[in-house]
mmCIF file of C-alpha atoms and ligand atoms in Angstrom:
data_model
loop_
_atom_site.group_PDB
_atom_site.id
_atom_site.type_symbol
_atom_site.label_atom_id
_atom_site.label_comp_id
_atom_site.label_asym_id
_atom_site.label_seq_id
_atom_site.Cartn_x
_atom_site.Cartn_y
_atom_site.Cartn_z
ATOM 1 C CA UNK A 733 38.473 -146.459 167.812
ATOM 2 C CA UNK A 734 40.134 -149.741 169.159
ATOM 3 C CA UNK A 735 43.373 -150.709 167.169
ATOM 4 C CA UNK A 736 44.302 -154.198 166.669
ATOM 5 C CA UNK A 737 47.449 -154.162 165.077
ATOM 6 C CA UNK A 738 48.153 -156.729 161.832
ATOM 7 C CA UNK A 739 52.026 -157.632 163.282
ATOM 8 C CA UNK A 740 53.372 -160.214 160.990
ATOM 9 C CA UNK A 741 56.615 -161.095 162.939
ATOM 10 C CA UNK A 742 59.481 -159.433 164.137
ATOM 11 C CA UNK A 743 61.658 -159.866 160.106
ATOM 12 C CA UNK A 744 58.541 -157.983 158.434
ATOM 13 C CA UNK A 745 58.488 -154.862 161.341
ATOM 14 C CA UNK A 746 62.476 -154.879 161.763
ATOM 15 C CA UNK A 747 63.750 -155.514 157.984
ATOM 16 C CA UNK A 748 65.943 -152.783 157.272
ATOM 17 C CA UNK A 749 67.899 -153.666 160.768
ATOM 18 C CA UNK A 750 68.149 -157.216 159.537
ATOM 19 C CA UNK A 751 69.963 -159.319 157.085
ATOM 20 C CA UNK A 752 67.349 -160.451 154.788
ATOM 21 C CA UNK A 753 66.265 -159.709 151.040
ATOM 22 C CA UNK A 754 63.610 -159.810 148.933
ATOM 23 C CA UNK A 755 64.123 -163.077 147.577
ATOM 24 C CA UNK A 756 65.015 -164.289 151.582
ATOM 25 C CA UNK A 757 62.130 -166.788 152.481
ATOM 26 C CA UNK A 758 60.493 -165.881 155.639
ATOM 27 C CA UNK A 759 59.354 -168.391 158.479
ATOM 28 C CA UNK A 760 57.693 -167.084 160.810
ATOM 29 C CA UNK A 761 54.964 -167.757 163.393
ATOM 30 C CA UNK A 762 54.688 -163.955 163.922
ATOM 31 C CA UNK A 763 57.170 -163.649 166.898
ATOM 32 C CA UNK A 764 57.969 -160.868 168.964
ATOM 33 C CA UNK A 765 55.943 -157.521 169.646
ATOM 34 C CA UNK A 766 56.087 -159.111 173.328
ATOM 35 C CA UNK A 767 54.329 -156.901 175.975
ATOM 36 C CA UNK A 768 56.694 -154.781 178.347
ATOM 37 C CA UNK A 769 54.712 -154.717 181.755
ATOM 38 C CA UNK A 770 55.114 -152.484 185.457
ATOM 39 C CA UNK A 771 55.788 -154.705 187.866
ATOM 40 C CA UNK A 772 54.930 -152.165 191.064
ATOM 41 C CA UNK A 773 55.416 -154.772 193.572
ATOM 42 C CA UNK A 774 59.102 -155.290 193.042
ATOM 43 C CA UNK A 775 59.188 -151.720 192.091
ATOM 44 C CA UNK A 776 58.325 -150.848 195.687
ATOM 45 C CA UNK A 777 60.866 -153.448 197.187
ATOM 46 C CA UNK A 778 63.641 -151.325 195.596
ATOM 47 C CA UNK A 779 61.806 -147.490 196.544
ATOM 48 C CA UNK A 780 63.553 -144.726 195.228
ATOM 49 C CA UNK A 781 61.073 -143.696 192.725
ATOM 50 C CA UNK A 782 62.467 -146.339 190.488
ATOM 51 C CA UNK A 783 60.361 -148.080 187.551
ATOM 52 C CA UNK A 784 60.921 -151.894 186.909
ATOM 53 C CA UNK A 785 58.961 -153.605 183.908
ATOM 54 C CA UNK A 786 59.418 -157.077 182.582
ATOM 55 C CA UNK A 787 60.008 -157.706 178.948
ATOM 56 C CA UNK A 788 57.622 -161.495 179.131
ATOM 57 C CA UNK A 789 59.451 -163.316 176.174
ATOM 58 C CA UNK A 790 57.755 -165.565 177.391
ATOM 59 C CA UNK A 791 54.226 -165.323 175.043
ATOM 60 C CA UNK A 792 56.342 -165.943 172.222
ATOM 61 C CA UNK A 793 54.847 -168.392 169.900
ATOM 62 C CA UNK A 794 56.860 -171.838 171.366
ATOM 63 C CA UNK A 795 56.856 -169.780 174.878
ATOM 64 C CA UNK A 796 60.219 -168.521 175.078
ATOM 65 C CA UNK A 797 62.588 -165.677 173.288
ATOM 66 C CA UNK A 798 64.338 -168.087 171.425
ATOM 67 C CA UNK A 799 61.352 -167.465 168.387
ATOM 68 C CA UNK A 800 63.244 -164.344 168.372
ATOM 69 C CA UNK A 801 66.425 -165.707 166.834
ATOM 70 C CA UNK A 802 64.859 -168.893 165.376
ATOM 71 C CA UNK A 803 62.791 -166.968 162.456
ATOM 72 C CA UNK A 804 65.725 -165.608 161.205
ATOM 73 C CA UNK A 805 67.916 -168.623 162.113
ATOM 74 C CA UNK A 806 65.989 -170.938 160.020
ATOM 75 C CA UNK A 807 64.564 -168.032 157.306
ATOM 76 C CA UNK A 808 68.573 -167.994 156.368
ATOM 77 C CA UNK A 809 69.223 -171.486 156.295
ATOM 78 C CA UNK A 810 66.318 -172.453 154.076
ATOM 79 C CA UNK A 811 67.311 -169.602 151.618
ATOM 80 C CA UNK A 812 70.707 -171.552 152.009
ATOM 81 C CA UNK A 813 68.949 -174.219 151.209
ATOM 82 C CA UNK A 814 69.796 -176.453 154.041
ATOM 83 C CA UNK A 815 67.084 -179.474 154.248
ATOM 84 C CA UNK A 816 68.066 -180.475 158.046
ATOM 85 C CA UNK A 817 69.556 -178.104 161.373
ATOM 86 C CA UNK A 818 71.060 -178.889 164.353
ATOM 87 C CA UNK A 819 70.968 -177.602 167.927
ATOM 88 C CA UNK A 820 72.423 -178.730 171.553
ATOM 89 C CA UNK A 821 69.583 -177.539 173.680
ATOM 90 C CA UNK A 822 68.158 -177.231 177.422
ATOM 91 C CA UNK A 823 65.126 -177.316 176.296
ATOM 92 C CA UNK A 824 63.729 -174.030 175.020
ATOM 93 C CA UNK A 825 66.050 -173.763 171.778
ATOM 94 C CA UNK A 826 64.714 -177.221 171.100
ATOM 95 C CA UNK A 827 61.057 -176.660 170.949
ATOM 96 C CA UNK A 828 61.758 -172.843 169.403
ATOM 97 C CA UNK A 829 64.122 -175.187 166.221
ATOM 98 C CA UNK A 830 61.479 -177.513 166.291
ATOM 99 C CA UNK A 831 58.566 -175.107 165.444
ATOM 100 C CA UNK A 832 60.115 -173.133 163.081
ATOM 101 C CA UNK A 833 62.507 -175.967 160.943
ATOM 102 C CA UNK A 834 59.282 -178.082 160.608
ATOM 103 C CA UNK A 835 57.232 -174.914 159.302
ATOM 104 C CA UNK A 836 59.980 -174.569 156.980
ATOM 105 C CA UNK A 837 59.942 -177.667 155.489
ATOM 106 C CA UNK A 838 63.096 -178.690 157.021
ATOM 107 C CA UNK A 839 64.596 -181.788 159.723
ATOM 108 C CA UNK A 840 65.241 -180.506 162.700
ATOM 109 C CA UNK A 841 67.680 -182.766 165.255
ATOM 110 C CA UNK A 842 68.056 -181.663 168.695
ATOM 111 C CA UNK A 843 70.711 -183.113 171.148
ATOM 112 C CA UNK A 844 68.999 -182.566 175.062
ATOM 113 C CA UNK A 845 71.143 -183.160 178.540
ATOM 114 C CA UNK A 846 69.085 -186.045 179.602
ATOM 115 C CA UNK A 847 67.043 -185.874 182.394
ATOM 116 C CA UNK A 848 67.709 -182.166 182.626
ATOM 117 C CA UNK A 849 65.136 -180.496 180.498
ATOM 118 C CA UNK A 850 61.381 -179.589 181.516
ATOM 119 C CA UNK A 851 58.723 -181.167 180.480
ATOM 120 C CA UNK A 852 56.940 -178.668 178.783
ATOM 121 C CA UNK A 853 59.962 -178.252 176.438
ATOM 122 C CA UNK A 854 60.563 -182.264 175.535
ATOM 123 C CA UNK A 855 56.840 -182.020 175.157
ATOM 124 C CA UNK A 856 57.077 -179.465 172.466
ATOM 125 C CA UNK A 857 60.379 -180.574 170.565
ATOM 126 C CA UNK A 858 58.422 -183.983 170.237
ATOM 127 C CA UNK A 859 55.118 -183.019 168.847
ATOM 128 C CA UNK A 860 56.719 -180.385 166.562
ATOM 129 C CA UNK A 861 58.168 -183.232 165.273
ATOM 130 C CA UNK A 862 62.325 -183.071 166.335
ATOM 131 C CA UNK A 863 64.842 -186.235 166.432
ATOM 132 C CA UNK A 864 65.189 -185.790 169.707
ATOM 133 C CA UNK A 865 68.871 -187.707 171.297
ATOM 134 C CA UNK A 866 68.702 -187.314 175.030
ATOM 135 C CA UNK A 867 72.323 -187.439 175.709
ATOM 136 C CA UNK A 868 74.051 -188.930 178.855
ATOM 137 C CA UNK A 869 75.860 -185.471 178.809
ATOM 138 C CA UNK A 870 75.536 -181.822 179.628
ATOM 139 C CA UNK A 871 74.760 -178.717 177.942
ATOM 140 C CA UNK A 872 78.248 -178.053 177.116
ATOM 141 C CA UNK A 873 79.123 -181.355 175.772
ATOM 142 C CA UNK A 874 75.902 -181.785 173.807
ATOM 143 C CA UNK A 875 77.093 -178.029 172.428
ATOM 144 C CA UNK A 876 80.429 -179.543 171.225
ATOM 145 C CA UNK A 877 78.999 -182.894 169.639
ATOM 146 C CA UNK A 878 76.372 -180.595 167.255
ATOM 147 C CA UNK A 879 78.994 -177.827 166.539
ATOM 148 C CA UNK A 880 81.557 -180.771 165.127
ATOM 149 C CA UNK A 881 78.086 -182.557 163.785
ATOM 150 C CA UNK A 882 77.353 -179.459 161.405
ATOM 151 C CA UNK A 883 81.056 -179.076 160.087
ATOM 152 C CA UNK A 884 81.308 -182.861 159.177
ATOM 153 C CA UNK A 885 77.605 -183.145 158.239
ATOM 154 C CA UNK A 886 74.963 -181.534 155.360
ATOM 155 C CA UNK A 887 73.357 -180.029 159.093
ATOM 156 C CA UNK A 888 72.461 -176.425 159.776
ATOM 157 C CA UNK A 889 74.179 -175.273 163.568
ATOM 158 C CA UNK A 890 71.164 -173.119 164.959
ATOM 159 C CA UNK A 891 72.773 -172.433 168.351
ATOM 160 C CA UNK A 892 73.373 -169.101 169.568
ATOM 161 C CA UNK A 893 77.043 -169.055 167.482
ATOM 162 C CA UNK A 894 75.155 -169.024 164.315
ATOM 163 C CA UNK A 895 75.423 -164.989 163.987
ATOM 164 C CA UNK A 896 71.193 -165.126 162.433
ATOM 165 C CA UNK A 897 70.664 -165.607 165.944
ATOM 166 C CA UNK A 898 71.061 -162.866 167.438
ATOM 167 C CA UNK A 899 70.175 -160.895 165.119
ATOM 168 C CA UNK A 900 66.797 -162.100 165.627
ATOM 169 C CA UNK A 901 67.184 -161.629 168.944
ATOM 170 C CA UNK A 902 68.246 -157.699 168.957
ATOM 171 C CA UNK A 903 64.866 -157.336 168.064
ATOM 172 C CA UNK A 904 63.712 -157.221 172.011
ATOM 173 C CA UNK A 905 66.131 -154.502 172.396
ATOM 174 C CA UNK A 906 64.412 -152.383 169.748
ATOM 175 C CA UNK A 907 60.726 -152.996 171.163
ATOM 176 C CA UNK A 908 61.961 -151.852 174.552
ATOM 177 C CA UNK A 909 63.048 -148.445 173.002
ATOM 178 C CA UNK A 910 60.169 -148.688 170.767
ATOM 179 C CA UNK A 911 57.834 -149.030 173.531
ATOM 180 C CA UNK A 912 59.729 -146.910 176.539
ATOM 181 C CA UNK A 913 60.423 -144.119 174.143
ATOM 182 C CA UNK A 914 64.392 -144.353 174.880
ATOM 183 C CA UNK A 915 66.153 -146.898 176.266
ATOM 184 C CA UNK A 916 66.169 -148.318 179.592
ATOM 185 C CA UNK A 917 68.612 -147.270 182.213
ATOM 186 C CA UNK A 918 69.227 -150.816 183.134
ATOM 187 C CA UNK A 919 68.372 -154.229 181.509
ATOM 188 C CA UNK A 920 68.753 -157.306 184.088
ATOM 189 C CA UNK A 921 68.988 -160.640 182.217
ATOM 190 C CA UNK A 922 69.295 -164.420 182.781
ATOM 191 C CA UNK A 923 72.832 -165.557 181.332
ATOM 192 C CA UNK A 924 73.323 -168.692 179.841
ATOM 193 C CA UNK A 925 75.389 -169.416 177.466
ATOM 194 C CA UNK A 926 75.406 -165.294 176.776
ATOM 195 C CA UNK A 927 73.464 -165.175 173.441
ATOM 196 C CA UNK A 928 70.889 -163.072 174.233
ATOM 197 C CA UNK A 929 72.805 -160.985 175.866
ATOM 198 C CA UNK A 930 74.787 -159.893 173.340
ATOM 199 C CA UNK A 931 71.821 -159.899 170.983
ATOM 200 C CA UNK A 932 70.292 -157.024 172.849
ATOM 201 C CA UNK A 933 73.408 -154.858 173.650
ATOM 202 C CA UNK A 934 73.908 -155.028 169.636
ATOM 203 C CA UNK A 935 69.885 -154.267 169.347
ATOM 204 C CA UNK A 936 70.540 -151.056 171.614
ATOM 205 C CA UNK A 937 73.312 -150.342 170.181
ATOM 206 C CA UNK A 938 72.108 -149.656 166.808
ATOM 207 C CA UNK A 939 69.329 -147.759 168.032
ATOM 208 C CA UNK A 940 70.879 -145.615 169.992
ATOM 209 C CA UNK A 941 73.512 -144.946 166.972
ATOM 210 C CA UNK A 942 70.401 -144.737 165.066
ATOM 211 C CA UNK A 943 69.066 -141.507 167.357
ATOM 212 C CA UNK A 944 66.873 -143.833 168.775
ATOM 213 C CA UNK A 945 67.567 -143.332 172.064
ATOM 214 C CA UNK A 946 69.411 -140.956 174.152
ATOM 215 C CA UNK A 947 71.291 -143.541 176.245
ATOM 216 C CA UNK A 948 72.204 -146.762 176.448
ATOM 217 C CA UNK A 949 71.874 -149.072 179.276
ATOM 218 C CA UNK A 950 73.648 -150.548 182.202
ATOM 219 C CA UNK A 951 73.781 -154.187 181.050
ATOM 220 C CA UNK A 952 73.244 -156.655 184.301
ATOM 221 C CA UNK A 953 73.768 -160.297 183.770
ATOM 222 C CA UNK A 954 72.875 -162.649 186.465
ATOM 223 C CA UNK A 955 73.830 -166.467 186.077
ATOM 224 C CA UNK A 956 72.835 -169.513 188.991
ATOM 225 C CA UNK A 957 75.530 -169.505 191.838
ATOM 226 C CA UNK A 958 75.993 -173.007 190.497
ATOM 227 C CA UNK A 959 76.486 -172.156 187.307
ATOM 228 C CA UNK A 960 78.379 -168.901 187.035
ATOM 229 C CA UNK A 961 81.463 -168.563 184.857
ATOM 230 C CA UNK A 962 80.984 -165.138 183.782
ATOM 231 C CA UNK A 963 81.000 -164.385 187.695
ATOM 232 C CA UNK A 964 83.951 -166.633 188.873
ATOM 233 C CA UNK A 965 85.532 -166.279 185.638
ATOM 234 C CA UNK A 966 86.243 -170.344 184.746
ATOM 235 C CA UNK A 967 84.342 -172.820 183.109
ATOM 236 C CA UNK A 968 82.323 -174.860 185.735
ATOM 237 C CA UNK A 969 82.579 -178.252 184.503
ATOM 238 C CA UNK A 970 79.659 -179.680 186.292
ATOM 239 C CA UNK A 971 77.140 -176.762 186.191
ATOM 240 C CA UNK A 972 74.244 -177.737 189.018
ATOM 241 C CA UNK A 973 71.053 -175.144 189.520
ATOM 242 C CA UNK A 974 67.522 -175.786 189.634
ATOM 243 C CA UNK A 975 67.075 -173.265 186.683
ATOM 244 C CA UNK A 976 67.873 -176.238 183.989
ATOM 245 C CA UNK A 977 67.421 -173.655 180.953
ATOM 246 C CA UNK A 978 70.515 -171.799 182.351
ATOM 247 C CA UNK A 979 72.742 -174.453 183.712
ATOM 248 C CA UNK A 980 75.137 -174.386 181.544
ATOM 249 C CA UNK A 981 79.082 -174.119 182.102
ATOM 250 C CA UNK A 982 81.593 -172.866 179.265
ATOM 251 C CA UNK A 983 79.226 -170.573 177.477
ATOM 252 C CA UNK A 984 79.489 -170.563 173.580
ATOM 253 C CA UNK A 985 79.404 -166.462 173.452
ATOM 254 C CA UNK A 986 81.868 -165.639 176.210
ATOM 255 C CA UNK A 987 84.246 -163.251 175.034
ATOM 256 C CA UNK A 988 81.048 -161.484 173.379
ATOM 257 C CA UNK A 989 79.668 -161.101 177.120
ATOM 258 C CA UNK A 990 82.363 -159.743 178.709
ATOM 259 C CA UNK A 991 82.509 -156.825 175.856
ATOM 260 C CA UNK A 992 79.147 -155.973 176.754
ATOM 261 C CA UNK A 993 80.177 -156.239 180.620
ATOM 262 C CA UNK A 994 82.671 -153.635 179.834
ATOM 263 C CA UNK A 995 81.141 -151.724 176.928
ATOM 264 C CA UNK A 996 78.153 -151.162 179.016
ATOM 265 C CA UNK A 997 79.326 -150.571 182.726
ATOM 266 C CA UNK A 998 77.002 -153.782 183.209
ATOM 267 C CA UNK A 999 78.401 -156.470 185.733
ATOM 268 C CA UNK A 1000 77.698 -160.536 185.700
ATOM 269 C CA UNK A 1001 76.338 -161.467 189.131
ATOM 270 C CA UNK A 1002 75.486 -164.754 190.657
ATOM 271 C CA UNK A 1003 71.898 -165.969 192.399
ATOM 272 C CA UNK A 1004 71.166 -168.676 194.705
ATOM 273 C CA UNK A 1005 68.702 -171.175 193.762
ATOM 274 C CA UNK A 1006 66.315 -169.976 196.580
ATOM 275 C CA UNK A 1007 67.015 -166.144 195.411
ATOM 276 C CA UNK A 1008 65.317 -167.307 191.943
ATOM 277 C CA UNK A 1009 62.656 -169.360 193.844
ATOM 278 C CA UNK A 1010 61.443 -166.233 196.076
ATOM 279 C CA UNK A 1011 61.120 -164.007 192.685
ATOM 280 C CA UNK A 1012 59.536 -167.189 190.959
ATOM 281 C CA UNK A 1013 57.205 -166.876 193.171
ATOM 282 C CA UNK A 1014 57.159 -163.145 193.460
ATOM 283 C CA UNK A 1015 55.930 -162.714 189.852
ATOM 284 C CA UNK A 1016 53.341 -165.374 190.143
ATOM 285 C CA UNK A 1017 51.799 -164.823 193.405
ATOM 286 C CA UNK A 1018 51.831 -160.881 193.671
ATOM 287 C CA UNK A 1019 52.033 -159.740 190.037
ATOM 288 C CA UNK A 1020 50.150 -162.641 188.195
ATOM 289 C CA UNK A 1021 53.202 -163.024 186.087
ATOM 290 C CA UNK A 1022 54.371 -166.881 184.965
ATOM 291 C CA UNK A 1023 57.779 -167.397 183.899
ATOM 292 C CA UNK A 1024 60.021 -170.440 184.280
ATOM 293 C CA UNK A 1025 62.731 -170.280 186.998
ATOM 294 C CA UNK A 1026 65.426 -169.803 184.966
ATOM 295 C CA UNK A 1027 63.702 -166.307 184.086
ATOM 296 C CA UNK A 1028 62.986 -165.152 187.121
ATOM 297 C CA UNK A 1029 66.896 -164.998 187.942
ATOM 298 C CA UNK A 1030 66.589 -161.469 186.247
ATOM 299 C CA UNK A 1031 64.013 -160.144 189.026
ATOM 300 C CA UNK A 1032 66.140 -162.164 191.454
ATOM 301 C CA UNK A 1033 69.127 -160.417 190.388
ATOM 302 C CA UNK A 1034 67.720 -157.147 190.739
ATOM 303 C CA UNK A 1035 66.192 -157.613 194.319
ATOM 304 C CA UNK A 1036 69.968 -158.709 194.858
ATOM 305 C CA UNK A 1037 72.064 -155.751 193.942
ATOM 306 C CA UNK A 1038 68.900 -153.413 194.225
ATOM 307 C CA UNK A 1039 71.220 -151.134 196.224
ATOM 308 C CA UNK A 1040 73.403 -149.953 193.509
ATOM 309 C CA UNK A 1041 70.137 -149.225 191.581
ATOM 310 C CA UNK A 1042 70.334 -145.733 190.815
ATOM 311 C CA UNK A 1043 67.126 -143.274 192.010
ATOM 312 C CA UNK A 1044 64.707 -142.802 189.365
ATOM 313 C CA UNK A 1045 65.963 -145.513 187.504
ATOM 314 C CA UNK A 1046 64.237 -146.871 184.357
ATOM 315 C CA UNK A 1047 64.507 -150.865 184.858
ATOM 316 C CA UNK A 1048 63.947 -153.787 182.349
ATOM 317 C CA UNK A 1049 63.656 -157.283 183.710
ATOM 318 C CA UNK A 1050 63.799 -159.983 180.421
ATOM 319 C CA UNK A 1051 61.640 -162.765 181.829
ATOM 320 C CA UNK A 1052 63.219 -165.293 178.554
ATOM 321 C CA UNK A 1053 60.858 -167.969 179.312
ATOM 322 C CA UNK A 1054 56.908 -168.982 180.333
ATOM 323 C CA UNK A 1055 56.308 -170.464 183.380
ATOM 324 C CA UNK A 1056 54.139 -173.557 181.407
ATOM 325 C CA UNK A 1057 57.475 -174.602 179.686
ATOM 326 C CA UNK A 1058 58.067 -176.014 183.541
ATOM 327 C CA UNK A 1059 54.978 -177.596 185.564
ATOM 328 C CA UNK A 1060 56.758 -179.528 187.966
ATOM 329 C CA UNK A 1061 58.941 -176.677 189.261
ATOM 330 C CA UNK A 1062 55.740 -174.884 189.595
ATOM 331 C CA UNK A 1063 54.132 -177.444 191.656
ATOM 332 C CA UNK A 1064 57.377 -178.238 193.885
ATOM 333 C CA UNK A 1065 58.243 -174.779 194.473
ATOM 334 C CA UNK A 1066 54.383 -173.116 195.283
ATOM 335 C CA UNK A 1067 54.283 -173.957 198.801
ATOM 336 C CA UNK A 1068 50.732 -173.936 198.497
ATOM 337 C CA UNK A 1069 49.662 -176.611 199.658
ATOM 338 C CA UNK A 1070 46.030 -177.085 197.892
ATOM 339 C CA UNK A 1071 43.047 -179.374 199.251
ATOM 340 C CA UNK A 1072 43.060 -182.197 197.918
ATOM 341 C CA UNK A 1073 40.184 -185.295 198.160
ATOM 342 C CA UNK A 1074 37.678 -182.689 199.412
ATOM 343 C CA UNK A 1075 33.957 -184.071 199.963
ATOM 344 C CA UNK A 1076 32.088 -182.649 197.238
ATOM 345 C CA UNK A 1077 29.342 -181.289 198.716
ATOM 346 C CA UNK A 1078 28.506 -177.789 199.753
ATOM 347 C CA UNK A 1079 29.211 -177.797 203.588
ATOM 348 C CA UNK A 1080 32.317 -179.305 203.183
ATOM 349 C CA UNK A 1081 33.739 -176.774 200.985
ATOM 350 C CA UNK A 1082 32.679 -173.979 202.647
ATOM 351 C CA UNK A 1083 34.064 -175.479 205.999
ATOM 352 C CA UNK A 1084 37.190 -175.903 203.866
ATOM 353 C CA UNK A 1085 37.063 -172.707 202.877
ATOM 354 C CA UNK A 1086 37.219 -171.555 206.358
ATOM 355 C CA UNK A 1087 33.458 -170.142 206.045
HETATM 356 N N1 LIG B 1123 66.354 -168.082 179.878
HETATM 357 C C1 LIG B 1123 65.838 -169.167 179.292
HETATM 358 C C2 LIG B 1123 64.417 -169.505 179.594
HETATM 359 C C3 LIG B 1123 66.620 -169.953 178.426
HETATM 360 O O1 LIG B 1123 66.093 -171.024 177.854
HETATM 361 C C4 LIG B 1123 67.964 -169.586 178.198
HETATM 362 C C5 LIG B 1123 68.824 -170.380 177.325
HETATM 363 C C6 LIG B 1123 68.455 -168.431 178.829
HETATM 364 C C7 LIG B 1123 67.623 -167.719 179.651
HETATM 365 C C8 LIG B 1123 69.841 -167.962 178.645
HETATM 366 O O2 LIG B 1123 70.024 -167.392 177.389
HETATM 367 O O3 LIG B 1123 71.904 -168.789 176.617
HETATM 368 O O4 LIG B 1123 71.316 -166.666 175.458
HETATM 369 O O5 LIG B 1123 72.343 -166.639 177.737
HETATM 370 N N2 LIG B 1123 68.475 -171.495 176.842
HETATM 371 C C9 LIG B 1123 69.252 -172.268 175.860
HETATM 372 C C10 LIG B 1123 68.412 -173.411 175.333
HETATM 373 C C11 LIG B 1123 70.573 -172.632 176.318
HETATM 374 O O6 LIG B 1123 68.987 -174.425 174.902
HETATM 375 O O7 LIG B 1123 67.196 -173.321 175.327
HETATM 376 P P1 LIG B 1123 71.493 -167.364 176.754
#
């Protein structure tokens, strides 16, 4: 018999791991149960009889893992009964506070680096229905102006430093384990401003204290070269990468990263723009796989230390964000170079086509 399962959302399959109640009220868009799927092509670039899947966050319902945290993010606040919340955002946060403040009944304000978000994501935020303030600012400063926003203001904070989300967010920890059968034996991440992160080191975590899983895993954070402060170990204070969703400077959750650095024999590593441009690339063109750039820094990370892999290795790539949240990285970075203004008529194409 085929099975088509009835998932309502990561709070309703996960509630006895999470912080909710009866009476909590849930808003969802029925998030999560992401697919977890062999990439062989990257697999063979590292040999060793290793195994690398990606964990595509991306098919989340706004497109990114940020759904993750957001359901529970904005489930709490409305049982608070807050009427309006608050984010800094590159982009993705944005659309995910959007979605899920506006199902809720509830304002949502979102302060953007201007200029430096994709245009999927301002196209989202806006037709969710956000205030949207493009600020003449970065990440980090938008980050400061909406955490001092919600403490003098009746506003919400539904950043990564509001603890709801990440526990959202643990969630993709426990459908690795859930779907692997134990966990990984290393997850390789995009780092930001380390939320999600520490959301899934807490996620395997409890499973594994759970008898879950057997192990836990090797936690491997990889940040853009221009935009690494968990690698160089200061606060860059003009973060620069092509990866917009991860350029970011003095992140919010630091001192939470570098437990899970050391809790989990992990490391923080940096890649190049072009590093994350060749796996970009990579997952599109030879495994049919469409994630933003920012996202592909996990594979790119990978193929960059891919010596210390260990043989046999179980490997988890989180690809965070969908490649449509981005179209003009896409068509900058394809190097295909597509016919354009072709004759339409038969002979033509097929000469076109090389025929
Ligand atoms: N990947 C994507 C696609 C992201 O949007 C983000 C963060 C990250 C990775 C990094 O995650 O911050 O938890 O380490 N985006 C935030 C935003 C900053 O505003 O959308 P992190």
């Amino acid at each position: 018999m085929p099975k088509v399962q009835n998932w309502r959302g990561l709070i309703d399959n996960y509630r006895r791991y999470l912080p909710v109640s009866e009476t909590t009220p849930i808003v969802t868009l029925h998030e999560g149960n992401t697919p977890l799927i062999p990439v062989p092509t990257i697999a063979a670039q590292i040999g060793r009889q290793v195994q690398v899947f990606v964990k595509y966050d991306g098919l989340n319902p706004t497109g990114s893992f940020k759904d993750r945290g957001m359901t529970m993010a904005i489930s709490k606040a409305k049982e608070a009964g807050a009427k309006a919340v608050i984010c800094a955002s590159t982009g993705n946060t944005s659309a995910a506070a959007a979605a899920y403040a506006r199902r809720g009944g509830m304002r949502a304000f979102v302060l953007i680096p201007d200029g430096y978000v994709a245009l999927g994501k301002l196209a989202q935020a806006l037709l969710y229905g956000a205030e949207v303030l493009a600020i003449k600012g970065n990440f980090d400063r938008a980050l400061e102006i909406v955490r001092e926003m919600s403490e003098c203001y009746p506003v919400t904070l539904v950043n990564s430093v509001n603890p709801y989300r990440l526990e959202g967010q643990k969630t993709a920890a426990f459908e690795v384990v859930d779907v692997l059968g134990d966990a990984p034996d290393w997850l390789c991440i995009p780092v930001g401003n380390a939320g999600n992160i520490s959301a899934y080191w807490m996620g395997f975590c409890q499973y594994h204290q759970e008898g879950r899983s057997t192990k836990l895993p090797q936690m491997m954070g990889f940040q853009a070269a221009g935009a690494a402060p968990l690698v160089t170990g200061h606060a860059v204070s003009q973060p620069e990468t092509l990866a917009t969703a991860i350029r970011i400077g003095n992140p919010a959750n630091w001192e939470k990263a570098i437990a899970v650095q050391d809790s989990s024999q992990g490391s923080f590593n940096a890649v190049m723009d072009e590093e994350i441009l060749v796996a970009y690339r990579m997952l599109a063109g030879d495994e049919g796989i469409f994630c933003e750039p920012a996202s592909a820094a996990s594979v790119a990370g990978l193929l960059k230390v891919k010596d210390q892999v260990p043989t046999g290795a179980t490997i988890v790539c989180v690809l965070t964000g969908n490649g449509l949240k981005d179209p003009d990285s896409a068509i900058k970075f394809s190097e295909n170079n597509f016919k354009q203004g072709v004759e339409p008529n038969l002979e033509t194409v097929a000469k076109v086509m090389g025929f």
